[in-house]
Coordinates of C-alpha atoms in Angstrom, one line a residue:
Chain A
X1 CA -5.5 18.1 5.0
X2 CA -5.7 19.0 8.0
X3 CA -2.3 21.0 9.7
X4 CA -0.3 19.8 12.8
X5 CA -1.1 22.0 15.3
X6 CA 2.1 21.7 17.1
X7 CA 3.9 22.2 13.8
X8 CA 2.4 25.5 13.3
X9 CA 3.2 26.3 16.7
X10 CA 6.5 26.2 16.5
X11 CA 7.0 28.2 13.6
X12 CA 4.2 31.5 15.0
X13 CA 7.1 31.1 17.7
X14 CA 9.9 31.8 15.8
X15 CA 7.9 34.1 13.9
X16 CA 7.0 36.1 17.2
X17 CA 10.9 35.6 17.7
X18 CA 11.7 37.4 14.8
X19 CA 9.3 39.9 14.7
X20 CA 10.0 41.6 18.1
X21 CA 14.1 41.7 17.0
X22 CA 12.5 42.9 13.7
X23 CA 10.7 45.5 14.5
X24 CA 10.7 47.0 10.9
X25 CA 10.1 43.7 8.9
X26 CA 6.9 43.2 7.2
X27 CA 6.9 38.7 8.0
X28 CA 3.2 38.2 6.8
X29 CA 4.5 37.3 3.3
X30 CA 7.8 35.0 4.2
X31 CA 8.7 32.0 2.1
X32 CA 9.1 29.0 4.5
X33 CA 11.2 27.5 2.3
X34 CA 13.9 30.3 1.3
X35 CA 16.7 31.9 3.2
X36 CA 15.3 33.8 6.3
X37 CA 18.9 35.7 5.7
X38 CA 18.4 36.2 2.2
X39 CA 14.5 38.0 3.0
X40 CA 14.9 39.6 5.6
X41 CA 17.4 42.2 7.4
X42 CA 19.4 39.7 9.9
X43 CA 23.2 39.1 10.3
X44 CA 25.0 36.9 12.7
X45 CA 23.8 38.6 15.7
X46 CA 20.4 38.7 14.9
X47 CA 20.6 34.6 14.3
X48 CA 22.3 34.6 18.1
X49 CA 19.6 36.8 19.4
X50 CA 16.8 34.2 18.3
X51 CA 19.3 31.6 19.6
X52 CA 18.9 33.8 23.3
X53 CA 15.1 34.1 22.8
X54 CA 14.7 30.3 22.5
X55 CA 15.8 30.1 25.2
X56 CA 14.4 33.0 27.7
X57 CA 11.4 32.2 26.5
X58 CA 10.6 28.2 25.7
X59 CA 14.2 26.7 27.6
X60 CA 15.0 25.5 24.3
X61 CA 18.9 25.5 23.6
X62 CA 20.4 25.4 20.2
X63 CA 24.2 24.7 20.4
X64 CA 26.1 26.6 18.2
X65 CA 27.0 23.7 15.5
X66 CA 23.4 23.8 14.7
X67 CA 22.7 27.1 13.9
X68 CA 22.8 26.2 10.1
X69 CA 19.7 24.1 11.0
X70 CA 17.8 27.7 11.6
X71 CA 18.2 28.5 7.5
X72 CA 14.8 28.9 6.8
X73 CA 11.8 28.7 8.5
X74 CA 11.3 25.1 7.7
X75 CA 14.3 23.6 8.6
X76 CA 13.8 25.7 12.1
X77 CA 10.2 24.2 12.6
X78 CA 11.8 20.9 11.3
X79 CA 14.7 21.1 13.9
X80 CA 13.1 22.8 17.2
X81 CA 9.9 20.4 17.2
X82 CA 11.4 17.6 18.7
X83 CA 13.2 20.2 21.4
X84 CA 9.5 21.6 21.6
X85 CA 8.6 18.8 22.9
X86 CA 10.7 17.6 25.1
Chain B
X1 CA 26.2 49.0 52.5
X2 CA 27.2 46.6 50.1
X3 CA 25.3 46.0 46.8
X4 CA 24.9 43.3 44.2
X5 CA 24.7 43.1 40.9
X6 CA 25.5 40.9 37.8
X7 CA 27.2 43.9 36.0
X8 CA 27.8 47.8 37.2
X9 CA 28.1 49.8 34.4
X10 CA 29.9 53.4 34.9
X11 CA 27.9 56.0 33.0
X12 CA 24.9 56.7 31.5
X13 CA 25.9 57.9 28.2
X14 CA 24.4 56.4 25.2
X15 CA 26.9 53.2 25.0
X16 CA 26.5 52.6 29.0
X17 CA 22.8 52.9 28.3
X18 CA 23.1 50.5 25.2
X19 CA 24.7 47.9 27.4
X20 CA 22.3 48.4 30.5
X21 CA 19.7 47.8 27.6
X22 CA 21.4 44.3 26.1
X23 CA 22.0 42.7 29.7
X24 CA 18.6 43.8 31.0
X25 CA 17.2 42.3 28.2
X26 CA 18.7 38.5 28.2
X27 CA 17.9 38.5 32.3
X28 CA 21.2 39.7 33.8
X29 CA 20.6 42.6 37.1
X30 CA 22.4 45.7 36.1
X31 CA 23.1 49.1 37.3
X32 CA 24.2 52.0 35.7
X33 CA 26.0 54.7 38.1
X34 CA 26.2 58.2 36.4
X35 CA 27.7 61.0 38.5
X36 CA 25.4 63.7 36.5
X37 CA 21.5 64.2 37.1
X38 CA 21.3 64.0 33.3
X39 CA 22.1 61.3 31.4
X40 CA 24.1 61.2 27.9
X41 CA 27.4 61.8 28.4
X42 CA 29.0 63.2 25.7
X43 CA 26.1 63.8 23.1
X44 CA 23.4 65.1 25.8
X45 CA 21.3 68.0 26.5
X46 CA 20.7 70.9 28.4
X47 CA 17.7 73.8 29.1
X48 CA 17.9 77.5 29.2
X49 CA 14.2 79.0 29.5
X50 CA 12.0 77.1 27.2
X51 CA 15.0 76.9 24.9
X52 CA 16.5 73.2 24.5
X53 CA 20.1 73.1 23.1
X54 CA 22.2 69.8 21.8
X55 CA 26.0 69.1 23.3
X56 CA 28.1 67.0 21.0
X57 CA 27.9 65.9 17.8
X58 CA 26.1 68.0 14.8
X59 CA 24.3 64.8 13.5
X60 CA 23.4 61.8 13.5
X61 CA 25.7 60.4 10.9
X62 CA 25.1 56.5 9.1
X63 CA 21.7 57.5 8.0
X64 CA 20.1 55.2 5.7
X65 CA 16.8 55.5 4.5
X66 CA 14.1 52.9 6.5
X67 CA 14.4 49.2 4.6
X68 CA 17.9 49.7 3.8
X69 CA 19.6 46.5 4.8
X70 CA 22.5 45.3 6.2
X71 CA 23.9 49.1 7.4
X72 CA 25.3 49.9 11.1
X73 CA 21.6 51.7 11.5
X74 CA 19.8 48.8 11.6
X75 CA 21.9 46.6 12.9
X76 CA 21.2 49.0 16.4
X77 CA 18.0 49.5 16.1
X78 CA 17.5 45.6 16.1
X79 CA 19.9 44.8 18.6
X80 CA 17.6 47.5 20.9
X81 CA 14.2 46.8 19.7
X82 CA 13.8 50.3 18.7
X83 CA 11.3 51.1 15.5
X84 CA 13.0 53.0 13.1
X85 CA 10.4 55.7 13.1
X86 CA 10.3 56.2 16.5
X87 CA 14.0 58.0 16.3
X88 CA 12.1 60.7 14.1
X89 CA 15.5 61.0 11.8
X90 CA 15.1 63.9 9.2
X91 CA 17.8 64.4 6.9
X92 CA 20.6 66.8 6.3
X93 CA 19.8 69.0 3.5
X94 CA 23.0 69.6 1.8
X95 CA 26.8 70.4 3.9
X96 CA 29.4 71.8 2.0
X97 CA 33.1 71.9 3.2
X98 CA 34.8 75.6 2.2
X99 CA 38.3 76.6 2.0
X100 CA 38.1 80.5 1.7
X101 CA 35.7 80.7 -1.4
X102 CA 36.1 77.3 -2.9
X103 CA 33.4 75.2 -1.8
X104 CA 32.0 71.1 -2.2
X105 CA 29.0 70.0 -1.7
X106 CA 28.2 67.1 -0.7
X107 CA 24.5 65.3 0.8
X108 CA 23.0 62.0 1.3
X109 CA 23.6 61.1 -2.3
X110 CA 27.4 60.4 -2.7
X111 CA 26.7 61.6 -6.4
X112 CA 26.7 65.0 -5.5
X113 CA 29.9 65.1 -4.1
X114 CA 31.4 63.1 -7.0
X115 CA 29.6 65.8 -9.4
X116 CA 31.8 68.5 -7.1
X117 CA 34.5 67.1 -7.4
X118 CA 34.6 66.6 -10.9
X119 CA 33.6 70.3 -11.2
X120 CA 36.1 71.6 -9.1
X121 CA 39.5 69.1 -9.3
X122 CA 38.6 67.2 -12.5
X123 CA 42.0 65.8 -12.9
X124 CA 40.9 64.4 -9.5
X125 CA 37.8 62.5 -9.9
X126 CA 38.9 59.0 -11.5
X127 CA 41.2 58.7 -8.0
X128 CA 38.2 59.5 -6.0
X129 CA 35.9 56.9 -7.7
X130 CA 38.6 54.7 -7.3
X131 CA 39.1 55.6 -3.2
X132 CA 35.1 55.2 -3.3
X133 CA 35.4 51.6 -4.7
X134 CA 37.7 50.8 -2.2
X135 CA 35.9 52.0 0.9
X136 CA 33.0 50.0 -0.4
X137 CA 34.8 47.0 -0.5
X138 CA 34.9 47.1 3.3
X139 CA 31.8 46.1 5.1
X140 CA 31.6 45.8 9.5
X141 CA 34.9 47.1 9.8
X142 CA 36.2 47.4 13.3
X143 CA 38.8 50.5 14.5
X144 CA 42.3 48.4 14.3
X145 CA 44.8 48.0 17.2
X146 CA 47.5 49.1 15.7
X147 CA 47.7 52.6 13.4
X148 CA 47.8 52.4 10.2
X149 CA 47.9 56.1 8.3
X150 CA 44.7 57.6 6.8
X151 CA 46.5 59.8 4.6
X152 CA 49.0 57.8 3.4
X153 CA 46.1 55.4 2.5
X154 CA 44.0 58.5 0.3
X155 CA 47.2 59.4 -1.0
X156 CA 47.1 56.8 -3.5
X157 CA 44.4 58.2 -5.0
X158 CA 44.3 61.7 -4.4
X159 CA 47.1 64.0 -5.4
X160 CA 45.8 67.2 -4.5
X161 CA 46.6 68.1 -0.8
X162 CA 43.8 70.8 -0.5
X163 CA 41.0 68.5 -1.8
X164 CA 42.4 65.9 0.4
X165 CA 42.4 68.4 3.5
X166 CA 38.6 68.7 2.1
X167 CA 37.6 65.3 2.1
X168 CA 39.5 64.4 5.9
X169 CA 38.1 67.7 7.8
X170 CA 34.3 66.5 8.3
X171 CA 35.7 62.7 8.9
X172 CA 38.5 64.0 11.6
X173 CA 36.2 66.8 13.1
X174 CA 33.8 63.8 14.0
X175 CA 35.8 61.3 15.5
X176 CA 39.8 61.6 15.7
X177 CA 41.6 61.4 18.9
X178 CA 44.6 61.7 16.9
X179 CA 45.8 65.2 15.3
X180 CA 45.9 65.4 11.5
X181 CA 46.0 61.9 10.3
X182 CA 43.9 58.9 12.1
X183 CA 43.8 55.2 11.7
X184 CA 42.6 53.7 8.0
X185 CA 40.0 51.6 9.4
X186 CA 38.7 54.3 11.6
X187 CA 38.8 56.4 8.5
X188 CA 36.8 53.9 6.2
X189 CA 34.5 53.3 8.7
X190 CA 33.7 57.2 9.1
X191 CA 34.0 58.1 5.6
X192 CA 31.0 55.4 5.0
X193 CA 29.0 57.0 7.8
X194 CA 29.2 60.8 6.9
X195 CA 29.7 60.3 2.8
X196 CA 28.3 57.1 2.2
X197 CA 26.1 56.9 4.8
X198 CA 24.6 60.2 5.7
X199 CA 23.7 62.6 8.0
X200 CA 20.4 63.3 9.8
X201 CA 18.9 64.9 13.3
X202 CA 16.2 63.0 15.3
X203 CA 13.2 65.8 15.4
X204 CA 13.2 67.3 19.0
X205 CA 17.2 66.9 19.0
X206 CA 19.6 63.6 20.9
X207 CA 17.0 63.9 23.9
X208 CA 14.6 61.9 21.2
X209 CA 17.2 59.2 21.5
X210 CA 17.9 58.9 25.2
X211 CA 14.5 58.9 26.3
X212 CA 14.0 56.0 24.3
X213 CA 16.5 54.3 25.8
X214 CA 15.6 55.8 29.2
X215 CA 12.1 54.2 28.5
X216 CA 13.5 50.8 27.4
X217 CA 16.4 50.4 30.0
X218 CA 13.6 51.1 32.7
X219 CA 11.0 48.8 31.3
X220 CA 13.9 46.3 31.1
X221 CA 14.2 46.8 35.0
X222 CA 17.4 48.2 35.3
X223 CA 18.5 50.3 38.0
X224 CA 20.0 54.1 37.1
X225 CA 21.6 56.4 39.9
X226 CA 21.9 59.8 38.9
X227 CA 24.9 61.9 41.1
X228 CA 26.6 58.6 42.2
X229 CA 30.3 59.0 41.3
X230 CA 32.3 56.0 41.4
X231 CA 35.7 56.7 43.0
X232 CA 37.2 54.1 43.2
X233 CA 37.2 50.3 41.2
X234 CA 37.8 47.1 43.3
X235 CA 39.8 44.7 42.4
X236 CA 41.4 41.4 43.5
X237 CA 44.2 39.3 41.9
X238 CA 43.8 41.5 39.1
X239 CA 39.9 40.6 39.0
X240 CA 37.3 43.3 39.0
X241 CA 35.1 43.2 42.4
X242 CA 32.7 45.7 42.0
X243 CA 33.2 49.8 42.5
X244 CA 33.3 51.9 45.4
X245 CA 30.2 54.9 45.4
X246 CA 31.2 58.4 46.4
X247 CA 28.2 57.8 48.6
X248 CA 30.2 55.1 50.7
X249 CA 28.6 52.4 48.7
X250 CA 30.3 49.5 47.5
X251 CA 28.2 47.8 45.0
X252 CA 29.4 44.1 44.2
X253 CA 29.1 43.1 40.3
X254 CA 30.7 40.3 38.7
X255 CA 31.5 42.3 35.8
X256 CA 31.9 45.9 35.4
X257 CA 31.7 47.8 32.0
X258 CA 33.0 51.6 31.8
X259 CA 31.7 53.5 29.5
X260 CA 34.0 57.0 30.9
X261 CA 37.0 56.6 28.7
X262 CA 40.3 54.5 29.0
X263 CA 42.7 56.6 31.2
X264 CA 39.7 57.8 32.8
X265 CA 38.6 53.9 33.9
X266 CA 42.1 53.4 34.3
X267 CA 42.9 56.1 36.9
X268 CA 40.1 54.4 39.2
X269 CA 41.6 51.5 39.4
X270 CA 43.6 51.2 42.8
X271 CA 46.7 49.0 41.5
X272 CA 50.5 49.3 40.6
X273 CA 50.3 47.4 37.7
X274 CA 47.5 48.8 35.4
X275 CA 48.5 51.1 31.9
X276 CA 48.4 54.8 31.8
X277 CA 46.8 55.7 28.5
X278 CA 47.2 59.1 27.0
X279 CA 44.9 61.5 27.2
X280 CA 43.8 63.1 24.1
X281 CA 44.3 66.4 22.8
X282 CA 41.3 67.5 20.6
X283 CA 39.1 69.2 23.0
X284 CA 36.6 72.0 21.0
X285 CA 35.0 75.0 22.4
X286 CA 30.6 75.6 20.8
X287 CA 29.2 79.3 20.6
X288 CA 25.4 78.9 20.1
X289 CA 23.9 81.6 18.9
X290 CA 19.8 82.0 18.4
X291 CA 18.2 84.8 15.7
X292 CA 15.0 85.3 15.4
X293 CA 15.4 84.4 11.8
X294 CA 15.7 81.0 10.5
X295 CA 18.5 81.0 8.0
X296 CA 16.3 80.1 5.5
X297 CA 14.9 83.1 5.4
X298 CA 18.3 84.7 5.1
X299 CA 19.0 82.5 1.7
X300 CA 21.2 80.3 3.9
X301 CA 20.0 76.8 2.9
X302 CA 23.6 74.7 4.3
X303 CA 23.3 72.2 7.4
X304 CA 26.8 71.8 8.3
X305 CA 29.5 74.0 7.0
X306 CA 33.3 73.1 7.5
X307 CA 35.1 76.2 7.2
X308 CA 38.5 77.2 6.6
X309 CA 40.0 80.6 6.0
X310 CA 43.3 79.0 4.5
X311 CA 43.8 76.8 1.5
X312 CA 44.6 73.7 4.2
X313 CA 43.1 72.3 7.9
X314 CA 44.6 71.8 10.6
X315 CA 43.0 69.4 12.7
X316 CA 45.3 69.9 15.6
X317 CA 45.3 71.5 19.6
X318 CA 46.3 74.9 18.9
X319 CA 48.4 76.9 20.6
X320 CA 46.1 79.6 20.8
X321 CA 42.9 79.2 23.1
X322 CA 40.6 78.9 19.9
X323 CA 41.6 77.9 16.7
X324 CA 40.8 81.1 14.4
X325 CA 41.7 79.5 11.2
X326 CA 38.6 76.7 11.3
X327 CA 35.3 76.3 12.4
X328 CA 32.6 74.0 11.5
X329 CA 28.9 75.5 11.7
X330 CA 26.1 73.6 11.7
X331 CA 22.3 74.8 11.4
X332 CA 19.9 72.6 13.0
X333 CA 17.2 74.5 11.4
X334 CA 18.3 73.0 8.1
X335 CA 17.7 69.1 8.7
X336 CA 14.8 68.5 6.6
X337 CA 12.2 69.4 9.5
X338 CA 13.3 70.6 12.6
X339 CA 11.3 71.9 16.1
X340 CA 13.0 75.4 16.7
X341 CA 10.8 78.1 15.6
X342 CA 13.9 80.2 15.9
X343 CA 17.6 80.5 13.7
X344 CA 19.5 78.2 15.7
X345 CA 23.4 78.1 14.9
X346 CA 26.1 76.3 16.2
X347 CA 30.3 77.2 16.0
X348 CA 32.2 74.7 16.7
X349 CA 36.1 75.3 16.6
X350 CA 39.2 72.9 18.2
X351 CA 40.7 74.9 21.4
X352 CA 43.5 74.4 23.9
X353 CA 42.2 72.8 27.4
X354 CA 45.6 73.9 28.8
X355 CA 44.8 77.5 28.4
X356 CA 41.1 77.5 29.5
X357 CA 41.9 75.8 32.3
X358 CA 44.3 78.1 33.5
X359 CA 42.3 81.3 33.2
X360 CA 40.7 82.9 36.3
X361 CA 37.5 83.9 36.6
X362 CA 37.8 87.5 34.9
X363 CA 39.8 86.4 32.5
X364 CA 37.9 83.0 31.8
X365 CA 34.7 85.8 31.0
X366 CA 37.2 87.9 28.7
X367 CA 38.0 84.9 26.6
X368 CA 34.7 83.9 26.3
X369 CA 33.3 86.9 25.3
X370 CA 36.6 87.0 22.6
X371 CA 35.1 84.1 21.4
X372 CA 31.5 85.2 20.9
X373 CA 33.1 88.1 19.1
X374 CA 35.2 85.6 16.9
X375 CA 31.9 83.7 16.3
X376 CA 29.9 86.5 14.6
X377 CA 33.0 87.6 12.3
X378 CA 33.6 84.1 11.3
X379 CA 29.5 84.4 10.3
X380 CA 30.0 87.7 8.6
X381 CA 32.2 86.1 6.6
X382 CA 30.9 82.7 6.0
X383 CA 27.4 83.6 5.6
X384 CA 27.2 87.4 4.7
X385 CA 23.3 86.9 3.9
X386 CA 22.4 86.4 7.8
X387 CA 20.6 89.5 9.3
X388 CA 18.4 88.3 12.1
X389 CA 18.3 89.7 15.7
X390 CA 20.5 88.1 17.7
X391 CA 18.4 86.6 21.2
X392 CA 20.6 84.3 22.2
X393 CA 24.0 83.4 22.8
X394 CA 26.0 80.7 24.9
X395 CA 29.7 79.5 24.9
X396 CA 31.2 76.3 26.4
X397 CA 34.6 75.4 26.8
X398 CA 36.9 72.5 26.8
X399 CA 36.7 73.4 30.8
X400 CA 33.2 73.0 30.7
X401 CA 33.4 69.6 28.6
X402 CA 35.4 68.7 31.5
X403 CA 33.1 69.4 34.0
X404 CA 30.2 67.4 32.4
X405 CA 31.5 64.7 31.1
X406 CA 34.6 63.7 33.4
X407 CA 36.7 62.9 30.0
X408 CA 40.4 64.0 30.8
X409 CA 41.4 67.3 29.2
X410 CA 37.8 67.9 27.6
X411 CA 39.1 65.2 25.1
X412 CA 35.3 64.7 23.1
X413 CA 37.2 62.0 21.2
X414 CA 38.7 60.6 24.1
X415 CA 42.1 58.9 24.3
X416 CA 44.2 58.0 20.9
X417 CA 45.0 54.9 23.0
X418 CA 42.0 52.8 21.9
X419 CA 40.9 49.4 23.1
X420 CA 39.0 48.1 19.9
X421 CA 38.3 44.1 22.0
X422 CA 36.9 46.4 25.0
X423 CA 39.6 44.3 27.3
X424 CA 41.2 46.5 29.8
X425 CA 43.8 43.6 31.0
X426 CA 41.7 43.4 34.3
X427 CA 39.3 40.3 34.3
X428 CA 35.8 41.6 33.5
X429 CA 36.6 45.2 33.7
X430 CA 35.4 46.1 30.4
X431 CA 35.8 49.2 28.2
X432 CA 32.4 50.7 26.3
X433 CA 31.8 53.5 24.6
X434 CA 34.1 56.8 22.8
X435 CA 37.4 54.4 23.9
X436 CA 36.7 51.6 22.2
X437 CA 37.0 53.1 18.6
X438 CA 33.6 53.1 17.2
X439 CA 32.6 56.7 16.6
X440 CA 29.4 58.6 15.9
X441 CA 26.1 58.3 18.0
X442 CA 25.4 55.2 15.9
X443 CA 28.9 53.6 16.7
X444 CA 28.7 54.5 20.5
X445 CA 25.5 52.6 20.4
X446 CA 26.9 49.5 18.9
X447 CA 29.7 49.7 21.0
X448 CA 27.8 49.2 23.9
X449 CA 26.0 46.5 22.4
X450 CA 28.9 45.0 21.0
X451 CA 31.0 44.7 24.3
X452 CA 28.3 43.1 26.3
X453 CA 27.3 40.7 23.3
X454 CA 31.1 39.6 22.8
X455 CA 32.4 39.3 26.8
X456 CA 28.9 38.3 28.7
X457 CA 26.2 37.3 26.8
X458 CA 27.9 35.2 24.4
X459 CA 30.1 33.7 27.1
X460 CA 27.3 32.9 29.0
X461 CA 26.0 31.2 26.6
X462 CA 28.8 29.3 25.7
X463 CA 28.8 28.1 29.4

């Protein structure tokens, strides 16, 4: 099968995201489906950092009711596409 | 000339520099006015010969080993997008806290100070696992607004007044404004960070740490003025304007963040209305002495020693110019790895600003040298072993803290007035830094972070 390109887009940028707050995290072997909380080193203000990076760097905005939508790294992929897009 | 900026930031000590670093970062313009030509504030530097000597604290306390998640450590070093091995920590080796010749030790494993405990106030040690399990219970604590006792707090669990003297005299001697007791959360929050927690020294000293935020607060491009004093903050309808150079400058900024201390900030501020905070009284006076023996090479193996030469501590202004009962000593040389290829030692004992400040000029060099004297008997006794050369010696005085750092009285802990929200009652002045109530190098640093996360960033975000 072939992978959507834009899908895997969106993730290398949170992934980018992450790893420059990060600095000390090892992200090559992150389970897309699990807590990002629950692998890695981040609290509150690490999840509104990556909130602030979204949007520096693509102008995406993620209103604070939907920060539970940037669980894991599939449900961020899953949620930012469509604002991707736009 | 007028100036403008998003957000002026008064001094370029570690929490100033913190913030610079935070706002840079998410896009705002920022400048940081610092009235020295060297930044750092209270934990800095200076340079005698090829010689390089640390003012402030002994260590960097909340060590935690690289990985360890979820500790104030981290949380900074992700905040700044620093790499944890770029701060080159290297940890204590053991400190031990002596009351004449009873003595605990204590390290980066909490066990060992349990284990001296039990050894030396057994009917003790079921109170002080108990005290640890409720300090652990705590996690992010903030400083509180309103004081709460320390000591009636350890009191539940401790019965013995030297031990508890013991366990409060590293825990005041790094961070209480207040004499003798301080403020439970302020207490949990240190006892984590020097017991819990640890202690450590970046290799090559605090300068490791500033140029790294030198480095990243420049690449950021923000703008840092060395010798520009602010004299005076502007305000209308009890709204900040922007600040007043000593230059003549008046630099515009919608928000301005000072990191100089409470009634320091407060005293700049040109209106009838604003609070006058007290100043603090814990001001300390540092010998430094260099050997040209390392104390390990004199059997002296201790990185910080918190002496007494009674059976309690007083952690109070004395009356005297130095306090002659206490004196904490701290051996850089014993950090796991350090740079000096010399014994460097350090005496660090509470003293009375008053009295400094009103000696002249002979008599300023009298008490000084009183002090150096002071300084080696206090060694003879603490650390009879010692028999190097002596090459080196320097004093500073709560004058000279003064001088350098502008904080009222030489008051290294600042004010026991403490703004723990960072809100000075004028809109977007802000408090940062030794006022707000975090303590340590680690806490200052968070502090600045924290102030501009909670009052600009996030605000901006919320629109």
């Amino acid at each position: 099968m072939e992978m959507n390109t834009e899908v895997v887009d969106v993730r290398k940028a949170v992934v980018d995201i992450i790893s420059d707050i990060a600095l000390d995290e090892d992200l090559s072997e992150i389970n897309d489906g699990a807590s990002l909380r629950d692998q890695l080193d981040l609290d509150s203000m690490d999840f509104l950092d990556i909130v602030m990076e979204l949007k520096k760097r693509y102008k995406v905005e993620v209103p604070s009711e939907d920060y539970p939508q940037l669980a894991t790294l599939e449900s961020c992929v899953r949620y930012l596409s469509p604002k991707f897009c736009q | 000339m007028t100036t403008k900026y998003d957000v002026l930031i008064i001094g370029a000590g570690m929490s100033g520099m913190a913030a610079g670093i935070r706002l840079a970062m998410f896009g705002k313009t920022v400048c940081i006015a610092e009235m020295h030509s060297l930044p750092g504030g209270l934990n800095s530097f200076y340079q005698r010969g090829s010689r390089k000597f640390d003012v402030g604290l002994h260590a960097l306390t909340n060590f935690v080993k690289k990985g360890t998640k979820g500790h104030p450590l981290s949380k900074i070093l992700k905040q700044l997008r620093i790499r944890y091995d770029s701060l080159q920590l290297k940890e204590q080796k053991s400190s031990k806290v002596q009351f004449r010749d009873l003595e605990i030790n204590f390290s980066n494993d909490i066990e060992l100070l349990i284990s001296q405990v039990a050894k030396n106030f057994p009917e003790e040690v079921d109170g002080f696992l108990e005290l640890i399990k409720n300090i652990n219970i705590h996690k992010d604590l903030l400083p509180s607004k309103d004081f709460k006792s320390a000591r009636q707090f350890v009191g539940q669990y401790i019965k013995n007044k030297m031990l508890e003297d013991m366990i409060f005299y590293p825990i005041l001697f790094y961070g209480s404004s207040t004499e003798h007791d301080l403020d439970v959360n302020s207490f949990i929050i240190l006892f984590q960070s020097v017991y819990l927690e640890g202690f450590s020294r970046p290799m090559g000293g605090v300068r490791t740490i500033i140029d790294i935020l030198l480095d990243k607060f420049n690449a950021l491009g923000g703008e840092l003025r060395y010798r520009h004093k602010v004299e005076k903050i502007v305000t209308k309808n009890s709204k900040v304007q922007g600040a007043l150079l000593n230059n003549g400058e008046m630099i515009e900024a919608d928000y301005v963040i000072s990191s100089i201390g409470y009634p320091e900030t407060m005293s700049l501020v040109e209106s009838q209305q604003v609070t006058t905070p007290a100043v603090g009284r814990i001001s300390p006076i540092e010998t430094i002495f260099i050997f040209d023996k390392k104390p390990a090479q004199c059997d002296i193996d201790s990185t910080i020693i918190y002496y007494s030469n009674q059976d309690r501590y007083n952690y109070q202004k004395p009356t005297t110019a130095i306090d002659e009962t206490s004196t904490s000593i701290c051996l850089p040389n014993n950090f796991s790895d350090c740079e000096y290829d010399e014994g460097v030692i350090r005496l660090t004992s509470l003293a009375n600003f008053d009295l400094w400040d009103s000696f002249k000029s002979t008599e300023y060099k009298a008490q000084k040298q009183k002090v150096v004297e002071h300084s080696l008997e206090t060694l003879k006794a603490v650390m009879p072993s010692l028999n190097g050369e002596l090459k080196f010696q320097d004093v500073f005085t709560p004058k000279t803290i003064k001088r350098f750092t502008g904080h009222m009285a030489g008051a290294v802990y600042g004010s026991p007035d403490k703004l723990p929200d960072g809100l000075t009652g004028i809109e977007n002045l802000l408090l940062c830094g030794t006022d707000q109530g975090l303590i340590g190098i680690v806490g200052t640093l968070l502090s600045g972070i924290t102030i501009s996360n909670m009052h600009i960033l996030t605000r901006d975000w919320k629109g």
